Amino acid sequence: MSDTFDRLWAGLAPLGRDRTTGGYQRYSWTPVDAEIRTWFTAEAHARNMTVETDRNGNLWAWLGEPGPDAVVTGSHLDSVPNGGAFDGPLGVVSALAAVDELNRRGLRPTRPLAVVVFVEEEGARFGVPRLGSRLLTGAITAERARGLTDEGGVTWARAMADAGLDPDHLGADPERLARIGVFVELHIEQGRSLARLGAPVGVAGTVWPHGRWRMDFSGQADHAGTTRIADRNDPMLPFAETVTAVRRAAVEHGAVATVGRVWLTPNNSNSIPSRVRAWLDARAPGEAALRSLVDSVDLAARLAAAEHGVTLASFQESFFPKVAFPEELCDRLAAVVGGDSPAPVMSTGAGHDAAILASAVPATMLFVRNPTGISHAPEERADPADCYAGVTALTEALADLTAA
Ligand code: HGY
Ligand code: MN
Ligand code: MN
Ligand code: MN
């Protein structure tokens, strides 16, 4: 199995890799995305799988007839800017390798089996995460998706059409959703729990509540060299105070929060910017702590904005409630993949398509050990032995679920 995994990995790894940074730039509906879709389709066809693209742009490879009560696995192939190689791709490559492993063992699934690749999981181009799975489940409306634009003002529909797909039927897909009997996503752990436990594979029990909030600070553009300090309405000041307030609030609430994706207008050294647009990414073990964190950040931002004669427009851009995957499914897979002792069942602060699907179908995840815990960075990695252990675990899980 390691040779098929290695070959699959070698075929995907160069696509969208930035030679200077070693990170990945894989964004929806770009030429790199098209190359990746071609790669996936060819590998699925090589396994006698039929491939279809659904109305939202998610890719589905079916072993056997698409049908009800299917066992579905897979993940995403898009990345954050300068992202790591494993976040997403490990789940898709492992799924294809697990199909090989099932074939090698002569296991004929008694239920349809599919490998899915969800589009725009990171939201790196259009700003909204888990877009493909949220369109599928109806958690995001077609209207909202149509209104999304990238930094260059290209809409989701335009980008999809330019990639040769028909954007006219975006939206919830209940028939397709009804085909899914159970969904299991394999993913590199984005943290160090398994490394600390000394376990190669774990099962996801819960996903922390988390979300993204927008904060737009508007002041007065002016000359950097001639405007007295007392005469300024510089949005950078309340923005800077907000960043430190975010850190304080996260520590205070036993949570994690980050200010990222920051845009200055204009962004040059001899102008005071008129506007600073920023995203707050906040996550906490519980919703009360999360809400309290965001409220205290918003208050600090408002007070700082008022002090500097700057206005603040803030709003919730996306919110994901806590997800508890079905205990019975998690315990069953922990036993199936754990060997002589059950695999650990753990929580995560990372959002995943499995957590979106969990609102509609039984779903959970398998995590593969990440020795450094680093993710969303070029240094992200998993050891080959743990990748192979992940494929074996996914194979066992699929064998167990397709035999049911
Ligand atoms: O951002 C996340 O939680 C995930 O890695 N997409
Ligand atoms: Mn990610
Ligand atoms: Mn991911
Ligand atoms: Mn000048």
CSV table of C-alpha atoms and ligand atoms in Angstrom, one decimal:
chain,number,residue,atom,x,y,z
A,1,MET,CA,0.0,0.0,0.0
A,2,SER,CA,2.8,2.4,0.7
A,3,ASP,CA,3.9,2.3,-3.0
A,4,THR,CA,0.4,3.3,-4.2
A,5,PHE,CA,0.2,6.0,-1.6
A,6,ASP,CA,3.7,7.3,-2.6
A,7,ARG,CA,2.8,7.3,-6.2
A,8,LEU,CA,-0.4,9.1,-5.7
A,9,TRP,CA,1.4,11.6,-3.4
A,10,ALA,CA,4.1,12.2,-6.0
A,11,GLY,CA,1.5,12.9,-8.7
A,12,LEU,CA,-0.3,15.6,-6.6
A,13,ALA,CA,2.5,17.2,-4.6
A,14,PRO,CA,3.9,19.4,-7.4
A,15,LEU,CA,0.6,20.9,-8.3
A,16,GLY,CA,0.3,24.4,-7.0
A,17,ARG,CA,3.5,24.2,-5.0
A,18,ASP,CA,5.3,27.6,-4.7
A,19,ARG,CA,9.0,26.9,-5.5
A,20,THR,CA,10.2,29.9,-3.6
A,21,THR,CA,8.4,29.2,-0.3
A,22,GLY,CA,7.6,25.5,-0.5
A,23,GLY,CA,4.0,26.4,0.4
A,24,TYR,CA,0.9,25.8,-1.7
A,25,GLN,CA,-1.2,28.3,-3.6
A,26,ARG,CA,-4.3,26.1,-4.5
A,27,TYR,CA,-7.3,28.3,-5.1
A,28,SER,CA,-10.8,27.4,-6.4
A,29,TRP,CA,-11.4,27.7,-10.1
A,30,THR,CA,-7.8,28.7,-11.0
A,31,PRO,CA,-5.7,26.8,-13.6
A,32,VAL,CA,-4.0,25.0,-10.7
A,33,ASP,CA,-7.4,23.9,-9.5
A,34,ALA,CA,-8.1,22.6,-13.0
A,35,GLU,CA,-4.9,20.6,-13.0
A,36,ILE,CA,-5.7,19.1,-9.6
A,37,ARG,CA,-9.2,18.2,-10.8
A,38,THR,CA,-7.7,16.5,-13.9
A,39,TRP,CA,-5.3,14.6,-11.6
A,40,PHE,CA,-8.1,13.4,-9.3
A,41,THR,CA,-10.3,12.4,-12.2
A,42,ALA,CA,-7.5,10.4,-13.9
A,43,GLU,CA,-6.7,8.6,-10.6
A,44,ALA,CA,-10.4,7.8,-10.0
A,45,HIS,CA,-10.8,6.5,-13.6
A,46,ALA,CA,-7.8,4.4,-13.1
A,47,ARG,CA,-9.7,2.7,-10.3
A,48,ASN,CA,-12.8,2.2,-12.4
A,49,MET,CA,-14.6,4.9,-10.5
A,50,THR,CA,-17.1,7.1,-12.2
A,51,VAL,CA,-16.5,10.8,-11.6
A,52,GLU,CA,-19.1,13.6,-11.6
A,53,THR,CA,-19.0,17.3,-10.6
A,54,ASP,CA,-22.1,18.4,-8.6
A,55,ARG,CA,-24.0,21.6,-9.1
A,56,ASN,CA,-21.7,23.4,-6.6
A,57,GLY,CA,-18.4,22.2,-8.0
A,58,ASN,CA,-17.7,19.4,-5.6
A,59,LEU,CA,-16.1,16.3,-7.2
A,60,TRP,CA,-17.5,12.8,-6.6
A,61,ALA,CA,-15.8,9.6,-7.6
A,62,TRP,CA,-18.1,6.5,-7.2
A,63,LEU,CA,-17.1,2.9,-6.9
A,64,GLY,CA,-20.2,1.1,-8.0
A,65,GLU,CA,-23.5,2.8,-8.8
A,66,PRO,CA,-24.1,6.1,-7.0
A,67,GLY,CA,-26.8,5.1,-4.6
A,68,PRO,CA,-28.5,5.5,-1.2
A,69,ASP,CA,-26.7,4.6,2.0
A,70,ALA,CA,-23.3,5.2,0.4
A,71,VAL,CA,-20.1,5.2,2.5
A,72,VAL,CA,-18.4,8.4,1.5
A,73,THR,CA,-14.8,9.6,2.4
A,74,GLY,CA,-12.7,12.4,1.1
A,75,SER,CA,-11.7,15.9,2.0
A,76,HIS,CA,-10.5,19.0,0.1
A,77,LEU,CA,-7.7,20.0,-2.3
A,78,ASP,CA,-7.6,23.7,-2.0
A,79,SER,CA,-5.2,25.4,0.4
A,80,VAL,CA,-4.7,28.5,2.5
A,81,PRO,CA,-2.2,31.0,0.9
A,82,ASN,CA,1.2,29.4,1.3
A,83,GLY,CA,-0.4,26.4,3.0
A,84,GLY,CA,1.0,23.0,3.8
A,85,ALA,CA,1.0,19.9,1.6
A,86,PHE,CA,-1.2,17.7,3.9
A,87,ASP,CA,-4.2,19.8,5.0
A,88,GLY,CA,-6.8,18.3,2.7
A,89,PRO,CA,-4.7,16.3,0.2
A,90,LEU,CA,-3.9,13.7,2.9
A,91,GLY,CA,-7.5,12.8,3.1
A,92,VAL,CA,-8.0,12.6,-0.6
A,93,VAL,CA,-4.9,10.6,-1.4
A,94,SER,CA,-5.5,8.3,1.5
A,95,ALA,CA,-9.1,7.7,0.3
A,96,LEU,CA,-7.8,6.6,-3.2
A,97,ALA,CA,-5.1,4.5,-1.6
A,98,ALA,CA,-7.8,2.9,0.7
A,99,VAL,CA,-9.8,2.0,-2.4
A,100,ASP,CA,-6.7,0.2,-3.8
A,101,GLU,CA,-6.3,-1.5,-0.5
A,102,LEU,CA,-9.9,-2.7,-0.4
A,103,ASN,CA,-9.5,-4.0,-4.0
A,104,ARG,CA,-6.2,-5.7,-3.0
A,105,ARG,CA,-8.0,-7.5,-0.1
A,106,GLY,CA,-10.7,-8.6,-2.6
A,107,LEU,CA,-13.3,-6.7,-0.5
A,108,ARG,CA,-16.4,-6.0,-2.5
A,109,PRO,CA,-18.4,-3.2,-0.8
A,110,THR,CA,-22.0,-4.1,-0.2
A,111,ARG,CA,-22.8,-0.4,-0.2
A,112,PRO,CA,-21.9,2.3,-2.8
A,113,LEU,CA,-18.5,3.8,-1.9
A,114,ALA,CA,-17.6,7.4,-3.0
A,115,VAL,CA,-14.6,9.7,-2.6
A,116,VAL,CA,-15.5,13.3,-2.6
A,117,VAL,CA,-13.4,16.5,-3.0
A,118,PHE,CA,-15.1,19.5,-1.6
A,119,VAL,CA,-14.5,22.9,-3.2
A,120,GLU,CA,-13.4,26.1,-1.4
A,121,GLU,CA,-13.0,24.4,2.0
A,122,GLU,CA,-10.4,27.1,3.1
A,123,GLY,CA,-12.2,30.0,1.7
A,124,ALA,CA,-8.8,31.4,0.6
A,125,ARG,CA,-10.1,33.0,-2.6
A,126,PHE,CA,-13.7,33.9,-1.8
A,127,GLY,CA,-13.3,34.5,1.9
A,128,VAL,CA,-16.0,32.0,3.1
A,129,PRO,CA,-14.8,28.6,4.4
A,130,ARG,CA,-16.4,25.2,3.7
A,131,LEU,CA,-18.3,26.8,0.8
A,132,GLY,CA,-18.7,23.5,-1.2
A,133,SER,CA,-20.1,21.4,1.7
A,134,ARG,CA,-22.2,24.3,3.0
A,135,LEU,CA,-23.8,24.8,-0.4
A,136,LEU,CA,-24.5,21.0,-0.6
A,137,THR,CA,-26.2,20.9,2.8
A,138,GLY,CA,-28.0,24.3,2.2
A,139,ALA,CA,-26.1,25.9,5.1
A,140,ILE,CA,-25.2,28.6,2.6
A,141,THR,CA,-27.7,29.8,0.0
A,142,ALA,CA,-26.9,30.0,-3.7
A,143,GLU,CA,-27.7,33.8,-3.5
A,144,ARG,CA,-24.9,34.3,-0.9
A,145,ALA,CA,-22.5,32.3,-2.9
A,146,ARG,CA,-23.3,34.2,-6.1
A,147,GLY,CA,-22.5,37.4,-4.2
A,148,LEU,CA,-19.0,36.3,-3.2
A,149,THR,CA,-16.1,37.9,-5.0
A,150,ASP,CA,-12.4,37.4,-4.8
A,151,GLU,CA,-9.9,40.2,-4.3
A,152,GLY,CA,-10.0,41.1,-8.0
A,153,GLY,CA,-13.8,41.4,-7.9
A,154,VAL,CA,-14.4,38.1,-9.8
A,155,THR,CA,-17.7,36.5,-8.6
A,156,TRP,CA,-18.0,32.8,-7.6
A,157,ALA,CA,-20.3,32.2,-10.5
A,158,ARG,CA,-18.0,34.0,-13.0
A,159,ALA,CA,-14.9,32.0,-11.8
A,160,MET,CA,-16.9,28.7,-11.9
A,161,ALA,CA,-18.1,29.6,-15.5
A,162,ASP,CA,-14.6,30.5,-16.6
A,163,ALA,CA,-13.5,27.1,-15.3
A,164,GLY,CA,-16.0,25.6,-17.7
A,165,LEU,CA,-18.7,24.7,-15.2
A,166,ASP,CA,-22.3,25.8,-15.2
A,167,PRO,CA,-23.0,28.1,-12.2
A,168,ASP,CA,-26.7,28.3,-12.8
A,169,HIS,CA,-27.8,25.5,-10.5
A,170,LEU,CA,-25.8,26.4,-7.3
A,171,GLY,CA,-27.4,25.5,-4.1
A,172,ALA,CA,-28.7,22.8,-1.8
A,173,ASP,CA,-28.6,19.3,-3.2
A,174,PRO,CA,-30.9,17.2,-1.0
A,175,GLU,CA,-31.0,14.2,-3.5
A,176,ARG,CA,-27.2,13.9,-3.4
A,177,LEU,CA,-27.1,14.4,0.4
A,178,ALA,CA,-29.7,11.6,0.8
A,179,ARG,CA,-27.3,9.2,-0.9
A,180,ILE,CA,-24.8,9.6,1.9
A,181,GLY,CA,-25.2,6.9,4.6
A,182,VAL,CA,-22.0,7.9,6.5
A,183,PHE,CA,-19.1,10.2,5.9
A,184,VAL,CA,-15.6,9.7,7.2
A,185,GLU,CA,-12.9,12.3,6.5
A,186,LEU,CA,-9.3,11.6,7.1
A,187,HIS,CA,-7.2,14.7,7.9
A,188,ILE,CA,-3.8,15.5,9.2
A,189,GLU,CA,-4.2,16.6,12.8
A,190,GLN,CA,-3.8,20.4,13.1
A,191,GLY,CA,-2.3,20.2,16.6
A,192,ARG,CA,-0.1,18.0,18.7
A,193,SER,CA,-2.5,15.8,20.7
A,194,LEU,CA,-1.6,12.6,18.9
A,195,ALA,CA,2.1,13.4,19.1
A,196,ARG,CA,1.7,13.9,22.9
A,197,LEU,CA,-0.3,10.7,23.2
A,198,GLY,CA,2.2,8.8,21.0
A,199,ALA,CA,-0.7,7.6,18.7
A,200,PRO,CA,-0.4,7.6,14.9
A,201,VAL,CA,-4.2,7.8,14.4
A,202,GLY,CA,-7.1,9.3,16.3
A,203,VAL,CA,-10.9,9.8,15.9
A,204,ALA,CA,-12.5,13.2,16.0
A,205,GLY,CA,-15.2,13.4,18.7
A,206,THR,CA,-15.9,17.2,18.7
A,207,VAL,CA,-15.2,20.3,16.8
A,208,TRP,CA,-15.0,23.6,18.8
A,209,PRO,CA,-17.4,26.3,18.0
A,210,HIS,CA,-15.7,28.9,15.9
A,211,GLY,CA,-16.3,31.7,13.4
A,212,ARG,CA,-15.0,34.6,11.4
A,213,TRP,CA,-15.9,38.3,12.1
A,214,ARG,CA,-15.2,41.3,9.9
A,215,MET,CA,-13.8,44.5,11.3
A,216,ASP,CA,-13.6,47.5,9.0
A,217,PHE,CA,-11.9,50.6,10.4
A,218,SER,CA,-12.5,53.8,8.4
A,219,GLY,CA,-10.5,57.0,9.0
A,220,GLN,CA,-9.1,59.7,6.8
A,221,ALA,CA,-6.4,59.1,4.2
A,222,ASP,CA,-3.7,61.8,4.4
A,223,HIS,CA,-0.1,62.7,3.8
A,224,ALA,CA,2.3,60.7,6.0
A,225,GLY,CA,4.8,63.5,6.1
A,226,THR,CA,2.8,66.6,6.6
A,227,THR,CA,-0.2,65.6,8.8
A,228,ARG,CA,0.4,66.5,12.5
A,229,ILE,CA,-0.3,63.6,14.9
A,230,ALA,CA,-3.1,65.6,16.5
A,231,ASP,CA,-4.8,66.0,13.1
A,232,ARG,CA,-4.9,62.4,12.2
A,233,ASN,CA,-7.8,59.9,12.0
A,234,ASP,CA,-5.5,56.9,11.4
A,235,PRO,CA,-7.4,53.6,11.3
A,236,MET,CA,-4.2,51.7,11.9
A,237,LEU,CA,-4.2,52.8,15.6
A,238,PRO,CA,-7.5,51.2,16.7
A,239,PHE,CA,-6.7,48.3,14.4
A,240,ALA,CA,-3.3,47.8,16.3
A,241,GLU,CA,-5.1,48.1,19.7
A,242,THR,CA,-7.6,45.6,18.6
A,243,VAL,CA,-4.9,43.0,17.7
A,244,THR,CA,-3.5,43.1,21.2
A,245,ALA,CA,-7.0,43.1,22.7
A,246,VAL,CA,-7.7,39.9,20.7
A,247,ARG,CA,-4.7,38.2,22.3
A,248,ARG,CA,-5.7,39.3,25.8
A,249,ALA,CA,-9.3,38.1,25.3
A,250,ALA,CA,-8.2,34.7,24.0
A,251,VAL,CA,-5.9,34.1,27.0
A,252,GLU,CA,-8.7,35.3,29.3
A,253,HIS,CA,-11.2,33.0,27.8
A,254,GLY,CA,-9.0,29.9,27.4
A,255,ALA,CA,-9.6,30.2,23.6
A,256,VAL,CA,-7.7,31.0,20.4
A,257,ALA,CA,-8.2,34.0,18.2
A,258,THR,CA,-6.3,35.5,15.3
A,259,VAL,CA,-6.5,38.6,13.2
A,260,GLY,CA,-5.7,37.7,9.7
A,261,ARG,CA,-6.4,38.7,6.0
A,262,VAL,CA,-5.8,42.4,6.6
A,263,TRP,CA,-6.1,45.0,3.8
A,264,LEU,CA,-5.0,48.6,4.0
A,265,THR,CA,-6.4,51.2,1.5
A,266,PRO,CA,-4.1,52.7,0.3
A,267,ASN,CA,-1.3,50.4,1.2
A,268,ASN,CA,1.8,52.6,0.8
A,269,SER,CA,4.5,54.1,3.0
A,270,ASN,CA,3.8,57.8,2.6
A,271,SER,CA,0.0,57.9,3.0
A,272,ILE,CA,-2.0,57.4,6.1
A,273,PRO,CA,-4.5,54.8,5.1
A,274,SER,CA,-8.2,55.6,4.9
A,275,ARG,CA,-9.3,52.1,5.7
A,276,VAL,CA,-8.1,48.9,7.4
A,277,ARG,CA,-10.2,45.8,6.7
A,278,ALA,CA,-9.5,42.7,8.9
A,279,TRP,CA,-10.9,39.3,9.7
A,280,LEU,CA,-11.1,37.9,13.2
A,281,ASP,CA,-10.9,34.1,13.5
A,282,ALA,CA,-12.0,33.1,16.9
A,283,ARG,CA,-12.4,29.6,18.4
A,284,ALA,CA,-13.2,28.3,21.9
A,285,PRO,CA,-14.1,25.1,23.7
A,286,GLY,CA,-17.6,26.4,24.3
A,287,GLU,CA,-20.0,28.9,22.7
A,288,ALA,CA,-20.4,31.1,25.8
A,289,ALA,CA,-16.6,31.7,26.0
A,290,LEU,CA,-16.5,32.3,22.2
A,291,ARG,CA,-19.3,34.9,22.3
A,292,SER,CA,-17.8,36.6,25.4
A,293,LEU,CA,-14.4,36.8,23.7
A,294,VAL,CA,-15.9,38.3,20.5
A,295,ASP,CA,-17.9,40.8,22.5
A,296,SER,CA,-14.9,42.0,24.5
A,297,VAL,CA,-12.9,42.4,21.3
A,298,ASP,CA,-15.7,44.3,19.7
A,299,LEU,CA,-15.9,46.7,22.7
A,300,ALA,CA,-12.2,47.3,22.7
A,301,ALA,CA,-12.2,48.0,19.0
A,302,ARG,CA,-15.1,50.4,19.3
A,303,LEU,CA,-13.5,52.3,22.2
A,304,ALA,CA,-10.2,52.5,20.3
A,305,ALA,CA,-11.9,53.7,17.1
A,306,ALA,CA,-13.8,56.4,19.0
A,307,GLU,CA,-10.5,57.6,20.6
A,308,HIS,CA,-8.9,58.1,17.2
A,309,GLY,CA,-11.9,59.6,15.4
A,310,VAL,CA,-12.3,56.4,13.3
A,311,THR,CA,-15.5,54.5,12.5
A,312,LEU,CA,-15.8,50.8,12.9
A,313,ALA,CA,-18.1,48.5,11.0
A,314,SER,CA,-18.1,45.0,12.3
A,315,PHE,CA,-20.2,41.9,11.6
A,316,GLN,CA,-20.2,38.2,11.9
A,317,GLU,CA,-19.1,36.7,8.6
A,318,SER,CA,-19.5,33.0,9.5
A,319,PHE,CA,-20.3,31.0,12.6
A,320,PHE,CA,-19.9,27.3,13.2
A,321,PRO,CA,-21.6,25.9,16.3
A,322,LYS,CA,-19.9,23.1,18.3
A,323,VAL,CA,-20.2,19.8,16.6
A,324,ALA,CA,-20.2,16.5,18.5
A,325,PHE,CA,-19.9,13.6,16.0
A,326,PRO,CA,-22.1,10.6,16.8
A,327,GLU,CA,-20.6,8.9,19.8
A,328,GLU,CA,-21.6,5.4,18.6
A,329,LEU,CA,-19.9,6.0,15.3
A,330,CYS,CA,-16.8,7.5,16.9
A,331,ASP,CA,-16.4,4.6,19.4
A,332,ARG,CA,-17.0,2.0,16.6
A,333,LEU,CA,-14.2,3.5,14.5
A,334,ALA,CA,-11.9,4.0,17.4
A,335,ALA,CA,-12.2,0.3,18.1
A,336,VAL,CA,-11.9,-0.7,14.4
A,337,VAL,CA,-8.8,1.4,13.7
A,338,GLY,CA,-7.2,1.2,17.1
A,339,GLY,CA,-5.9,-2.4,16.8
A,340,ASP,CA,-5.5,-3.9,20.3
A,341,SER,CA,-6.6,-0.7,22.1
A,342,PRO,CA,-9.1,1.8,20.8
A,343,ALA,CA,-7.7,4.9,19.1
A,344,PRO,CA,-8.1,8.2,21.0
A,345,VAL,CA,-11.2,10.2,20.5
A,346,MET,CA,-10.3,13.8,20.5
A,347,SER,CA,-11.5,17.4,20.0
A,348,THR,CA,-10.2,19.9,17.5
A,349,GLY,CA,-10.4,23.7,16.9
A,350,ALA,CA,-10.1,23.2,13.2
A,351,GLY,CA,-13.2,23.4,11.0
A,352,HIS,CA,-13.8,20.6,8.4
A,353,ASP,CA,-16.3,19.6,5.8
A,354,ALA,CA,-17.1,16.6,8.0
A,355,ALA,CA,-18.4,19.0,10.6
A,356,ILE,CA,-20.7,20.6,8.0
A,357,LEU,CA,-22.0,17.2,6.8
A,358,ALA,CA,-22.6,16.2,10.4
A,359,SER,CA,-25.6,18.5,10.4
A,360,ALA,CA,-27.3,16.2,7.9
A,361,VAL,CA,-25.6,12.7,8.0
A,362,PRO,CA,-23.6,10.5,10.4
A,363,ALA,CA,-20.1,11.7,10.0
A,364,THR,CA,-16.8,11.7,11.8
A,365,MET,CA,-13.0,12.0,11.1
A,366,LEU,CA,-9.8,10.2,11.4
A,367,PHE,CA,-6.8,12.3,12.3
A,368,VAL,CA,-3.2,11.4,11.4
A,369,ARG,CA,-0.4,12.4,13.8
A,370,ASN,CA,1.3,15.7,13.0
A,371,PRO,CA,4.7,15.6,14.8
A,372,THR,CA,5.1,19.3,15.0
A,373,GLY,CA,1.4,20.3,15.1
A,374,ILE,CA,2.2,23.0,12.6
A,375,SER,CA,-0.5,23.5,9.9
A,376,HIS,CA,-1.5,26.2,7.4
A,377,ALA,CA,2.3,26.7,6.8
A,378,PRO,CA,4.9,25.1,4.5
A,379,GLU,CA,6.4,23.3,7.4
A,380,GLU,CA,3.2,21.2,7.9
A,381,ARG,CA,4.1,17.5,7.6
A,382,ALA,CA,3.2,13.9,8.6
A,383,ASP,CA,5.7,11.1,8.7
A,384,PRO,CA,5.4,8.5,5.9
A,385,ALA,CA,4.8,5.7,8.5
A,386,ASP,CA,1.9,7.7,10.0
A,387,CYS,CA,0.5,8.4,6.5
A,388,TYR,CA,0.5,4.6,5.8
A,389,ALA,CA,-1.1,4.0,9.2
A,390,GLY,CA,-3.8,6.5,8.2
A,391,VAL,CA,-4.5,4.6,5.0
A,392,THR,CA,-4.7,1.3,6.9
A,393,ALA,CA,-7.0,2.9,9.4
A,394,LEU,CA,-9.2,4.4,6.7
A,395,THR,CA,-9.3,1.0,4.9
A,396,GLU,CA,-10.3,-0.8,8.1
A,397,ALA,CA,-13.0,1.9,8.7
A,398,LEU,CA,-14.4,1.7,5.1
A,399,ALA,CA,-14.3,-2.2,5.2
A,400,ASP,CA,-16.2,-2.1,8.4
A,401,LEU,CA,-18.8,0.4,7.2
A,402,THR,CA,-19.3,-1.0,3.7
A,403,ALA,CA,-19.8,-4.5,5.2
A,404,ALA,CA,-22.5,-3.2,7.5
B,1,HGY,O1,-9.5,26.8,9.2
B,1,HGY,C1,-9.8,25.7,9.5
B,1,HGY,O2,-10.2,25.4,10.6
B,1,HGY,C2,-9.5,24.6,8.6
B,1,HGY,O3,-8.2,24.2,8.5
B,1,HGY,N1,-10.0,24.8,7.3
B,2,MN,MN,-7.1,24.1,6.6
B,3,MN,MN,-8.5,21.0,6.0
B,4,MN,MN,3.7,63.7,-2.5
